[in-house]
Amino acid sequence: MLLANHPLPGKTIPGDTASRLSIRAAEDTARFSLRIDPAAVQAAGTAFGTPLPTRIGGMTATGGRSALQLGPDEWMLTAPVAESDGIADAFAALQEPHSLVDVGHREVGILVEGEAAALALRSAIAFDVEAMAVGSGCRTLFDKAQIVLVREDENRFRIVVWRSFADHVWGLLQAVSREIALGI
Amino acid sequence: MLLIRCPYCEAERPEVEFTYAGEAHIARPADPSALSDDEWRDFLFIRTNPRGRHFERWRHMHGCGRFFNAVRDTVTDKFAMTYKAGEPRPSDEEIALAGSATSVGEARP
Ligand SMILES: [Zn+2]
């Protein structure tokens, strides 16, 4: 990760006991955008070391690696930073036509946790966040910024956003966490 | 907020995630050089622009990214159904059936 222009290094919105909400910049991870024919999804899963989901919004994870299907032929792969080169090499050996792009530097992660997490996200997301299944994810809009939203747990969400939009998203989260803390 | 069903995501998603992409089922001429200027103009610019039922293309821009087709009433703005790109124009019966089966309350992201 290019830290020089990282908009949110080590930032947190701690909230307080009243707000039931904590927001922080997520740990750095390796991220790839994979495009491949869905018919070859099994071979791709073998290369990645984790079977890929076969349904849009579906997610799989094993041993620190996770895969989220974003579109009919599109997956977002994440892994610990140190495994980045190994993943690129594994896909280079894959015989199926595909495109694997390292987008680890393009995006930053934000973790939104706590009982009020869904409430905070609802302030800027137009679909029913509460109804989202745990262990699923999707691309959507946060206010006017495109994000990938993942529900990691009942009360823990991860926002993955382009770094140039991160300040905007962060500012809105800061404002809404203040409102929640004040019970407005 | 208008909810639109994406046939690829198989979910009702908010309208802001979508972009409109013009009338559907307009096939590019197989041999463009054989067309007269008027025919080429018609292909490029002339659309049905109906009052009522319209077959149109949409793109799930801020979602799965796919283009798909929809049947929408241009007067009421009601979506009767959506279907995948490349599928044939649905019949009246199929549209009526889809309309009666619609249940917006079951929206799942
Ligand atoms: Zn979609």
Coordinates of C-alpha atoms and ligand atoms in Angstrom, one line a residue:
Chain A
M1 CA 0.0 0.0 0.0
L2 CA 1.3 3.4 -0.9
L3 CA 1.1 5.1 2.4
A4 CA 2.2 8.5 1.2
N5 CA -1.3 9.5 0.1
H6 CA -3.3 7.2 2.3
P7 CA -6.2 9.3 3.5
L8 CA -7.0 7.4 6.6
P9 CA -3.8 6.1 8.2
G10 CA -4.6 4.7 11.6
K11 CA -7.7 6.8 12.0
T12 CA -10.6 5.9 14.2
I13 CA -14.0 7.3 15.1
P14 CA -14.1 5.8 18.6
G15 CA -17.7 6.7 19.4
D16 CA -18.6 6.4 23.1
T17 CA -20.8 4.2 25.2
A18 CA -23.9 6.0 24.1
S19 CA -23.2 5.6 20.4
R20 CA -22.7 1.8 20.3
L21 CA -20.6 2.4 17.3
S22 CA -16.9 2.3 16.4
I23 CA -15.4 3.0 13.1
R24 CA -11.7 2.6 12.1
A25 CA -9.5 2.3 9.1
A26 CA -9.0 -1.4 8.3
E27 CA -5.7 -3.2 8.2
D28 CA -4.0 -3.1 4.9
T29 CA -4.7 -6.2 2.7
A30 CA -3.8 -7.4 -0.8
R31 CA -6.7 -7.0 -3.2
F32 CA -7.3 -8.3 -6.7
S33 CA -10.0 -7.8 -9.3
L34 CA -10.5 -11.1 -11.1
R35 CA -12.4 -11.4 -14.4
I36 CA -12.9 -14.9 -15.7
D37 CA -15.6 -17.0 -17.5
P38 CA -17.9 -18.4 -14.8
A39 CA -17.4 -21.8 -16.5
A40 CA -13.8 -21.7 -15.4
V41 CA -14.5 -20.7 -11.8
Q42 CA -13.3 -24.0 -10.4
A43 CA -9.8 -23.7 -11.9
A44 CA -9.6 -20.1 -10.6
G45 CA -10.5 -21.3 -7.1
T46 CA -7.7 -23.9 -7.3
A47 CA -5.2 -21.2 -8.3
F48 CA -6.4 -18.9 -5.5
G49 CA -6.4 -21.7 -2.9
T50 CA -10.0 -21.0 -1.9
P51 CA -13.0 -22.0 -3.9
L52 CA -14.7 -19.0 -5.4
P53 CA -18.4 -18.2 -4.8
T54 CA -20.8 -18.9 -7.7
R55 CA -23.5 -16.5 -6.9
I56 CA -23.4 -12.7 -7.1
G57 CA -23.1 -11.3 -3.6
G58 CA -21.7 -14.7 -2.3
M59 CA -18.5 -14.9 -0.3
T60 CA -16.0 -17.6 0.6
A61 CA -13.1 -17.4 3.0
T62 CA -10.4 -19.8 4.2
G63 CA -7.1 -19.1 5.9
G64 CA -7.1 -15.3 5.6
R65 CA -8.1 -15.3 2.0
S66 CA -11.5 -14.4 0.8
A67 CA -13.4 -14.1 -2.5
L68 CA -16.5 -12.1 -3.1
Q69 CA -18.5 -12.3 -6.4
L70 CA -19.4 -8.8 -7.6
G71 CA -20.7 -9.5 -11.1
P72 CA -21.4 -12.4 -13.5
D73 CA -17.7 -12.7 -14.3
E74 CA -16.1 -10.6 -11.6
W75 CA -14.6 -11.4 -8.2
M76 CA -12.8 -9.4 -5.6
L77 CA -10.0 -11.4 -4.0
T78 CA -8.4 -10.4 -0.7
A79 CA -5.5 -11.9 1.2
P80 CA -2.8 -10.9 3.6
V81 CA -0.4 -8.4 2.0
A82 CA 2.6 -10.8 2.1
E83 CA 0.7 -13.3 -0.1
S84 CA 0.2 -10.9 -2.9
D85 CA 3.0 -12.0 -5.1
G86 CA 2.2 -15.7 -4.6
I87 CA -1.3 -15.1 -5.8
A88 CA -0.2 -13.2 -8.9
D89 CA 2.2 -16.1 -9.7
A90 CA -0.5 -18.8 -9.2
F91 CA -2.8 -17.0 -11.6
A92 CA 0.0 -16.5 -14.1
A93 CA 0.2 -20.3 -14.4
L94 CA -3.6 -20.6 -14.9
Q95 CA -4.3 -21.8 -18.4
E96 CA -7.9 -20.3 -18.6
P97 CA -8.2 -16.8 -20.2
H98 CA -8.6 -14.3 -17.4
S99 CA -7.6 -10.9 -16.1
L100 CA -6.1 -10.5 -12.6
V101 CA -5.5 -6.9 -11.6
D102 CA -3.8 -5.9 -8.3
V103 CA -6.1 -3.1 -6.9
G104 CA -4.6 -3.2 -3.4
H105 CA -3.4 0.4 -3.7
R106 CA -6.5 1.7 -5.3
E107 CA -8.8 1.1 -2.3
V108 CA -8.9 1.4 1.4
G109 CA -11.0 -0.5 4.0
I110 CA -13.1 1.0 6.7
L111 CA -14.6 -1.2 9.5
V112 CA -17.9 -0.1 10.9
E113 CA -18.7 -2.0 14.1
G114 CA -21.2 -2.1 16.9
E115 CA -25.0 -2.3 17.5
A116 CA -25.6 0.9 15.6
A117 CA -23.4 -0.1 12.6
A118 CA -26.4 -0.8 10.3
L119 CA -28.1 2.4 11.4
A120 CA -24.9 4.4 10.6
L121 CA -24.7 2.9 7.1
R122 CA -28.3 3.4 6.4
S123 CA -27.7 7.1 6.6
A124 CA -26.0 7.0 3.2
I125 CA -26.9 3.7 1.6
A126 CA -30.2 3.3 -0.3
F127 CA -30.9 -0.4 0.1
D128 CA -32.0 -2.3 3.2
V129 CA -28.7 -2.8 5.0
E130 CA -30.5 -4.7 7.9
A131 CA -31.7 -7.3 5.5
M132 CA -28.3 -8.0 4.1
A133 CA -27.1 -11.6 4.9
V134 CA -24.1 -12.1 7.1
G135 CA -21.2 -13.3 4.9
S136 CA -22.4 -11.5 1.8
G137 CA -21.3 -8.4 0.0
C138 CA -22.1 -6.2 -2.9
R139 CA -21.0 -3.1 -4.8
T140 CA -23.3 -0.2 -4.1
L141 CA -23.3 3.6 -3.5
F142 CA -22.5 5.3 -0.2
D143 CA -23.9 8.8 -0.8
K144 CA -22.5 9.4 -4.2
A145 CA -19.3 7.3 -3.8
Q146 CA -19.1 3.8 -5.2
I147 CA -18.1 1.2 -2.5
V148 CA -18.0 -2.5 -1.9
L149 CA -19.9 -3.3 1.3
V150 CA -19.3 -6.6 3.1
R151 CA -21.3 -7.8 6.1
E152 CA -18.7 -9.7 8.0
D153 CA -20.8 -10.3 11.1
E154 CA -24.2 -9.3 12.5
N155 CA -22.7 -6.0 13.7
R156 CA -19.6 -5.6 11.7
F157 CA -19.4 -4.2 8.2
R158 CA -16.5 -3.5 5.9
I159 CA -16.5 -0.7 3.4
V160 CA -14.0 -0.9 0.6
V161 CA -13.7 2.4 -1.2
W162 CA -11.4 4.1 -3.7
R163 CA -8.9 6.1 -1.8
S164 CA -9.9 9.4 -3.5
F165 CA -13.5 8.9 -2.2
A166 CA -12.4 7.7 1.3
D167 CA -12.2 11.2 2.8
H168 CA -15.8 11.9 1.7
V169 CA -17.1 8.6 3.1
W170 CA -15.1 9.1 6.3
G171 CA -16.5 12.6 6.8
L172 CA -20.0 11.4 6.5
L173 CA -19.4 8.5 8.9
Q174 CA -17.9 11.0 11.3
A175 CA -21.0 13.2 11.1
V176 CA -23.5 10.4 11.5
S177 CA -21.6 8.8 14.4
R178 CA -21.9 12.2 16.1
E179 CA -25.6 12.2 15.5
I180 CA -26.0 8.7 16.8
A181 CA -23.9 9.5 19.9
L182 CA -26.2 12.5 20.6
G183 CA -29.3 10.3 20.0
I184 CA -30.6 12.6 17.2
Chain B
M1 CA -36.9 5.1 -3.7
L2 CA -37.7 3.0 -6.8
L3 CA -36.5 -0.6 -6.6
I4 CA -35.3 -2.3 -9.7
R5 CA -34.8 -6.0 -9.9
C6 CA -31.4 -6.9 -11.5
P7 CA -31.8 -10.3 -13.3
Y8 CA -28.1 -11.1 -12.7
C9 CA -27.9 -10.2 -9.0
E10 CA -31.4 -11.7 -8.6
A11 CA -32.2 -8.9 -6.1
E12 CA -34.2 -5.7 -5.8
R13 CA -31.7 -2.8 -5.8
P14 CA -32.1 0.9 -5.4
E15 CA -32.6 3.0 -8.6
V16 CA -29.5 5.1 -7.9
E17 CA -27.3 2.0 -8.7
F18 CA -28.7 1.9 -12.2
T19 CA -28.3 3.9 -15.4
Y20 CA -30.7 4.0 -18.3
A21 CA -29.4 2.9 -21.7
G22 CA -32.1 3.5 -24.3
E23 CA -34.6 1.3 -26.1
A24 CA -33.9 -2.5 -26.1
H25 CA -34.0 -5.0 -29.0
I26 CA -32.4 -2.7 -31.6
A27 CA -30.2 -5.0 -33.6
R28 CA -27.2 -3.5 -35.4
P29 CA -27.6 -4.1 -39.2
A30 CA -25.7 -7.2 -40.3
D31 CA -24.2 -5.3 -43.3
P32 CA -24.0 -1.6 -42.5
S33 CA -22.5 -0.6 -45.8
A34 CA -25.6 -1.9 -47.7
L35 CA -27.8 0.6 -45.9
S36 CA -29.1 3.8 -47.5
D37 CA -28.5 7.0 -45.5
D38 CA -32.2 7.0 -44.5
E39 CA -32.0 3.4 -43.2
W40 CA -28.8 4.2 -41.3
R41 CA -30.5 7.3 -39.8
D42 CA -33.4 5.2 -38.7
F43 CA -31.1 2.7 -37.0
L44 CA -29.2 5.4 -35.2
F45 CA -31.9 7.8 -34.2
I46 CA -35.5 6.7 -34.8
R47 CA -37.1 5.1 -31.7
T48 CA -40.6 4.1 -30.9
N49 CA -40.9 6.4 -27.9
P50 CA -44.2 4.9 -26.8
R51 CA -46.7 6.2 -24.3
G52 CA -47.1 3.1 -22.1
R53 CA -45.2 -0.1 -22.3
H54 CA -41.6 0.3 -23.2
F55 CA -38.8 -2.3 -23.7
E56 CA -35.6 -0.7 -22.6
R57 CA -32.0 -1.3 -21.6
W58 CA -30.7 -0.6 -18.2
R59 CA -27.2 -1.1 -16.7
H60 CA -26.5 -2.1 -13.1
M61 CA -23.7 0.4 -13.1
H62 CA -22.9 0.5 -9.4
G63 CA -23.6 -3.2 -8.8
C64 CA -22.7 -6.1 -11.0
G65 CA -22.0 -3.8 -14.0
R66 CA -24.2 -5.8 -16.4
F67 CA -26.6 -4.5 -19.0
F68 CA -30.1 -6.1 -19.0
N69 CA -33.6 -5.4 -20.3
A70 CA -36.7 -4.1 -18.6
V71 CA -40.4 -3.7 -19.4
R72 CA -41.5 -0.3 -18.0
D73 CA -44.6 1.7 -18.3
T74 CA -43.5 5.2 -19.4
V75 CA -46.7 6.7 -17.9
T76 CA -46.7 5.2 -14.4
D77 CA -42.9 4.4 -14.3
K78 CA -43.8 1.0 -13.1
F79 CA -41.4 -1.9 -13.9
A80 CA -43.4 -4.9 -15.1
M81 CA -40.3 -7.1 -15.3
T82 CA -36.6 -7.3 -16.0
Y83 CA -34.8 -10.0 -18.0
K84 CA -31.2 -10.8 -19.1
A85 CA -29.6 -9.2 -22.1
G86 CA -29.9 -11.5 -25.2
E87 CA -33.2 -13.0 -24.1
P88 CA -36.2 -12.5 -26.5
R89 CA -38.8 -9.9 -26.0
P90 CA -41.2 -11.3 -23.4
S91 CA -44.8 -12.0 -24.5
D92 CA -47.9 -10.3 -23.0
E93 CA -48.6 -13.4 -21.0
E94 CA -45.1 -13.5 -19.5
I95 CA -45.3 -9.8 -18.6
A96 CA -48.7 -10.2 -17.0
L97 CA -47.4 -13.2 -15.0
A98 CA -44.3 -11.4 -13.9
G99 CA -46.4 -8.4 -12.8
S100 CA -48.7 -10.5 -10.7
A101 CA -45.7 -12.3 -9.0
T102 CA -43.9 -9.0 -8.1
S103 CA -43.5 -8.5 -4.4
V104 CA -41.4 -5.5 -3.6
G105 CA -41.7 -6.2 0.1
E106 CA -39.3 -9.1 -0.2
A107 CA -36.4 -7.0 -1.3
R108 CA -33.1 -8.6 -0.4
P109 CA -29.8 -6.9 -1.1
Ligands
ZN1 ZN -26.8 -6.6 -10.9

